[in-house]
Short mmCIF file of C-alpha atoms in Angstrom, two decimals:
data_model
loop_
_atom_site.label_atom_id
_atom_site.label_comp_id
_atom_site.label_asym_id
_atom_site.label_seq_id
_atom_site.Cartn_x
_atom_site.Cartn_y
_atom_site.Cartn_z
CA UNK R 13 -31.13 -13.78 -2.39
CA UNK R 14 -29.05 -11.55 -3.46
CA UNK R 15 -32.15 -9.42 -5.70
CA UNK R 16 -33.26 -9.85 -1.66
CA UNK R 17 -29.80 -7.95 -0.43
CA UNK R 18 -30.07 -5.31 -3.57
CA UNK R 19 -25.84 -3.38 -3.52
CA UNK R 20 -23.82 -1.71 -1.55
CA UNK R 21 -25.18 1.54 0.31
CA UNK R 22 -29.30 0.42 -1.82
CA UNK R 23 -31.67 -1.18 0.02
CA UNK R 24 -29.23 -1.93 3.48
CA UNK R 25 -28.04 2.11 3.85
CA UNK R 26 -24.77 1.12 6.51
CA UNK R 27 -23.63 -1.20 3.76
CA UNK R 28 -21.09 0.55 2.11
CA UNK R 29 -19.50 -1.97 -0.28
CA UNK R 30 -16.94 -5.18 -0.16
CA UNK R 31 -12.90 -5.45 -0.62
CA UNK R 32 -12.19 -8.48 -3.08
CA UNK R 33 -9.41 -9.35 -3.86
CA UNK R 34 -8.78 -10.80 -8.02
CA UNK R 35 -8.79 -14.32 -7.20
CA UNK R 36 -8.11 -14.84 -10.97
CA UNK R 37 -5.20 -12.95 -11.95
CA UNK R 38 -3.65 -14.25 -8.36
CA UNK R 39 -4.03 -17.73 -10.06
CA UNK R 40 -2.08 -16.12 -13.02
CA UNK R 41 0.38 -15.06 -10.77
CA UNK R 42 1.32 -17.77 -9.15
CA UNK R 43 1.88 -19.69 -11.76
CA UNK R 44 3.91 -17.79 -13.33
CA UNK R 45 6.21 -17.87 -10.47
CA UNK R 46 6.51 -21.43 -10.74
CA UNK R 47 7.00 -21.92 -14.21
CA UNK R 48 9.74 -19.27 -14.21
CA UNK R 49 11.04 -21.11 -10.91
CA UNK R 50 11.02 -24.20 -12.87
CA UNK R 51 12.49 -23.01 -15.86
CA UNK R 52 15.29 -21.31 -14.38
CA UNK R 53 16.25 -24.85 -12.73
CA UNK R 54 15.64 -26.31 -16.56
CA UNK R 55 14.36 -26.07 -19.90
CA UNK R 56 13.56 -28.93 -21.83
CA UNK R 57 10.57 -27.50 -23.68
CA UNK R 58 7.80 -28.75 -22.11
CA UNK R 59 6.87 -28.44 -18.03
CA UNK R 60 4.14 -30.98 -16.72
CA UNK R 61 1.50 -29.79 -14.36
CA UNK R 62 -0.75 -30.91 -11.87
CA UNK R 63 -3.15 -28.34 -10.11
CA UNK R 64 -4.03 -29.03 -6.85
CA UNK R 65 -7.18 -26.93 -6.75
CA UNK R 66 -9.20 -26.33 -3.57
CA UNK R 67 -13.10 -27.57 -4.03
CA UNK R 68 -16.13 -26.33 -6.70
CA UNK R 69 -17.16 -22.71 -4.62
CA UNK R 70 -15.63 -19.34 -6.33
CA UNK R 71 -12.11 -19.01 -5.30
CA UNK R 72 -11.20 -21.97 -6.50
CA UNK R 73 -12.69 -21.60 -10.06
CA UNK R 74 -11.20 -18.47 -10.61
CA UNK R 75 -7.75 -19.23 -9.44
CA UNK R 76 -8.35 -21.56 -11.54
CA UNK R 77 -8.76 -19.76 -13.97
CA UNK R 78 -5.56 -19.38 -16.11
CA UNK R 79 -5.90 -23.51 -16.91
CA UNK R 80 -7.97 -21.94 -19.91
CA UNK R 81 -6.58 -19.20 -20.78
CA UNK R 82 -2.42 -20.79 -21.39
CA UNK R 83 -1.22 -17.87 -23.53
CA UNK R 84 -0.90 -16.18 -20.47
CA UNK R 85 1.01 -17.25 -19.06
CA UNK R 86 5.12 -16.57 -19.56
CA UNK R 87 7.24 -19.02 -21.84
CA UNK R 88 8.00 -20.37 -25.16
CA UNK R 89 8.10 -24.22 -23.77
CA UNK R 90 4.66 -27.07 -24.33
CA UNK R 91 2.18 -27.01 -21.22
CA UNK R 92 0.76 -30.47 -20.48
CA UNK R 93 -1.50 -30.07 -17.86
CA UNK R 94 -2.55 -33.63 -16.56
CA UNK R 95 -4.84 -33.29 -14.23
CA UNK R 96 -6.44 -30.58 -12.20
CA UNK R 97 -7.80 -32.59 -8.47
CA UNK R 98 -9.88 -30.69 -5.45
CA UNK R 99 -8.34 -31.41 -3.15
CA UNK R 100 -11.44 -29.42 -0.93
CA UNK R 101 -9.52 -27.57 1.06
CA UNK R 102 -8.40 -30.63 3.27
CA UNK R 103 -4.40 -31.97 3.47
CA UNK R 104 -5.41 -34.62 4.61
CA UNK R 105 -6.11 -36.18 0.73
CA UNK R 106 -2.35 -34.65 0.00
CA UNK R 107 -2.04 -38.03 2.11
CA UNK R 108 -4.51 -40.19 0.57
CA UNK R 109 -4.56 -39.35 -2.95
CA UNK R 110 -0.72 -38.18 -4.47
CA UNK R 111 0.90 -40.83 -3.97
CA UNK R 112 -1.21 -42.62 -6.31
CA UNK R 113 -1.25 -38.92 -8.57
CA UNK R 114 2.37 -38.70 -8.25
CA UNK R 115 2.19 -42.57 -9.90
CA UNK R 116 0.30 -41.20 -12.67
CA UNK R 117 2.20 -38.31 -13.88
CA UNK R 118 5.33 -38.81 -13.13
CA UNK R 119 6.81 -36.04 -14.77
CA UNK R 120 5.13 -33.42 -13.08
CA UNK R 121 7.30 -30.10 -13.04
CA UNK R 122 5.05 -28.09 -10.87
CA UNK R 123 2.46 -28.36 -8.37
CA UNK R 124 -0.42 -25.16 -8.25
CA UNK R 125 -1.79 -25.14 -5.69
CA UNK R 126 -4.92 -22.88 -4.48
CA UNK R 127 -3.43 -22.99 -0.89
CA UNK R 128 -0.70 -23.19 1.31
CA UNK R 129 -2.01 -26.25 3.77
CA UNK R 130 -2.47 -28.10 0.85
CA UNK R 131 1.05 -27.02 -0.99
CA UNK R 132 2.94 -27.65 2.28
CA UNK R 133 1.48 -30.95 2.69
CA UNK R 134 2.03 -31.81 -1.29
CA UNK R 135 5.41 -30.91 -0.84
CA UNK R 136 6.52 -33.28 2.11
CA UNK R 137 4.35 -36.39 0.87
CA UNK R 138 6.79 -36.43 -2.04
CA UNK R 139 9.92 -35.24 0.37
CA UNK R 140 8.76 -38.45 2.24
CA UNK R 141 8.40 -40.37 -1.08
CA UNK R 142 11.92 -39.85 -1.50
CA UNK R 143 11.24 -38.55 -5.18
CA UNK R 144 14.29 -37.38 -7.12
CA UNK R 145 12.86 -35.43 -9.63
CA UNK R 146 13.44 -31.79 -9.41
CA UNK R 147 9.95 -29.87 -9.30
CA UNK R 148 8.21 -26.52 -7.97
CA UNK R 149 4.95 -26.18 -5.73
CA UNK R 150 3.04 -22.39 -4.48
CA UNK R 151 0.35 -21.34 -3.30
CA UNK R 152 -1.76 -19.31 -2.02
CA UNK R 153 -1.94 -17.64 1.83
CA UNK R 154 1.48 -16.73 2.36
CA UNK R 155 1.82 -19.28 5.87
CA UNK R 156 4.90 -18.54 8.05
CA UNK R 157 5.35 -22.25 8.10
CA UNK R 158 5.32 -21.56 3.42
CA UNK R 159 7.38 -18.39 3.69
CA UNK R 160 9.62 -20.38 5.80
CA UNK R 161 10.00 -23.10 3.27
CA UNK R 162 10.66 -20.57 0.33
CA UNK R 163 13.46 -19.27 2.79
CA UNK R 164 15.52 -22.94 2.42
CA UNK R 165 14.22 -22.93 -1.70
CA UNK R 166 12.03 -25.81 -0.39
CA UNK R 167 8.94 -24.15 -1.42
CA UNK R 168 9.17 -22.09 -4.80
CA UNK R 169 6.19 -19.21 -4.22
CA UNK R 170 3.43 -18.24 -2.55
CA UNK R 171 0.35 -15.28 -3.36
CA UNK R 172 -0.90 -13.18 -0.89
CA UNK R 173 -1.46 -9.85 0.67
CA UNK R 174 -5.38 -10.59 1.41
CA UNK R 175 -5.12 -10.00 5.32
CA UNK R 176 -5.28 -6.72 4.60
CA UNK R 177 -8.88 -6.54 3.56
CA UNK R 178 -9.73 -4.77 7.05
CA UNK R 179 -7.47 -2.66 7.15
CA UNK R 180 -8.52 -1.41 3.54
CA UNK R 181 -11.65 -1.75 4.35
CA UNK R 182 -11.01 0.26 7.12
CA UNK R 183 -9.38 3.89 5.15
CA UNK R 184 -12.63 3.07 2.99
CA UNK R 185 -15.10 3.59 5.93
CA UNK R 186 -12.86 7.02 6.82
CA UNK R 187 -12.69 8.56 2.76
CA UNK R 188 -16.62 7.70 3.12
CA UNK R 189 -17.06 9.52 6.70
CA UNK R 190 -14.77 12.56 4.82
CA UNK R 191 -16.89 12.51 1.40
CA UNK R 192 -15.33 10.09 -0.46
CA UNK R 193 -17.11 7.28 -1.88
CA UNK R 194 -14.59 4.99 -2.74
CA UNK R 195 -16.54 2.26 -2.36
CA UNK R 196 -17.99 0.82 -6.17
CA UNK R 197 -20.60 -1.74 -6.78
CA UNK R 198 -19.26 -3.96 -8.26
CA UNK R 199 -15.91 -3.51 -5.95
CA UNK R 200 -12.72 -2.39 -8.05
CA UNK R 201 -10.11 -5.76 -7.95
CA UNK R 202 -7.32 -5.98 -5.10
CA UNK R 203 -4.31 -7.52 -6.53
CA UNK R 204 -2.13 -10.34 -4.99
CA UNK R 205 1.27 -9.88 -4.66
CA UNK R 206 3.96 -12.43 -4.47
CA UNK R 207 6.78 -13.94 -1.99
CA UNK R 208 9.69 -15.87 -3.40
CA UNK R 209 13.18 -17.32 -3.18
CA UNK R 210 14.21 -13.35 -4.26
CA UNK R 211 12.48 -11.42 -1.95
CA UNK R 212 11.43 -13.68 0.73
CA UNK R 213 13.88 -12.62 3.68
CA UNK R 214 12.15 -9.09 3.40
CA UNK R 215 8.83 -10.46 3.25
CA UNK R 216 9.71 -11.88 6.44
CA UNK R 217 12.07 -9.23 7.66
CA UNK R 218 8.88 -7.42 7.88
CA UNK R 219 6.48 -9.74 8.81
CA UNK R 220 9.21 -10.29 12.73
CA UNK R 221 9.52 -6.44 12.89
CA UNK R 222 5.50 -5.24 13.11
CA UNK R 223 7.08 -1.36 11.96
CA UNK R 224 3.42 -1.29 10.40
CA UNK R 225 2.06 -0.59 13.69
CA UNK R 226 4.65 2.78 13.94
CA UNK R 227 3.13 3.69 9.97
CA UNK R 228 1.35 6.20 9.36
CA UNK R 229 -2.24 5.53 7.26
CA UNK R 230 -3.47 9.03 7.25
CA UNK R 231 -1.05 8.71 3.98
CA UNK R 232 -3.72 6.26 2.52
CA UNK R 233 -6.47 8.24 2.62
CA UNK R 234 -8.13 10.56 -0.45
CA UNK R 235 -6.81 14.28 -0.86
CA UNK R 236 -8.86 16.73 -2.11
CA UNK R 237 -7.65 16.20 -5.29
CA UNK R 238 -9.24 12.74 -5.62
CA UNK R 239 -5.75 10.72 -5.09
CA UNK R 240 -5.36 7.99 -3.44
CA UNK R 241 -1.79 6.03 -2.58
CA UNK R 242 -2.69 2.00 -2.69
CA UNK R 243 -2.46 -0.01 0.20
CA UNK R 244 -0.49 -2.82 -0.61
CA UNK R 245 2.37 -4.34 1.08
CA UNK R 246 4.82 -3.41 -1.23
CA UNK R 247 3.51 -0.33 0.40
CA UNK R 248 4.21 -0.73 4.17
CA UNK R 249 7.48 -2.30 2.85
CA UNK R 250 8.51 0.97 1.79
CA UNK R 251 7.43 3.24 4.48
CA UNK R 252 8.85 0.82 7.43
CA UNK R 253 12.44 1.37 4.62
CA UNK R 254 11.72 5.03 6.38
CA UNK R 255 11.36 4.95 9.70
CA UNK R 256 15.06 2.78 9.25
CA UNK R 257 15.94 5.66 7.63
CA UNK R 258 14.76 7.89 11.11
CA UNK R 259 16.07 5.65 13.80
#
């Protein structure tokens, strides 16, 4: 199939390119955030991690990549990966399987989850079981309910920002129309961003105000010198701060 399709701007000229986020770096970002949250609470020299994966797809596998490169985790503590369990992106599987997993691995410090829906369900099941031990839980997607749990210090972190794919794609399309081909094969990988207890209120305010509707996205286009500004949530928040100063 790949040979038949070819590459962007090859066989199908209107297929300009792709916008892709780096799921391997995202999995690493999440794990480091959860480890930091755990170490802030306690450091006994050994961290036990249970990973709740999505499926056997490439997204899940790339996000899990960090578990094959534990030297990239920012800690001197010993890390034990209890198990990586695919839940097929179905929270119901958490309800059915997590109680037995919790009994199998009672010393779990971190529940790394491939998605916020899975993380929220893990949190709910553990709270229903009155689990006394402190633990860190986090996932991907920046779901509003997950951000609220981070604000309440029940979840530790969420990785996301990839809903900007469409906006980034539109900027690249305008660039292409202006004579700047900013689509590449393979595509340049965009970086996920992290929300934790330190910046969650800033992000919630940003989402609620919706001031991005007033931002001039032309400033993210490629200039005549070939330079362009990265379109990220961090940069949009910076732009909204400028709008506040002008109000």
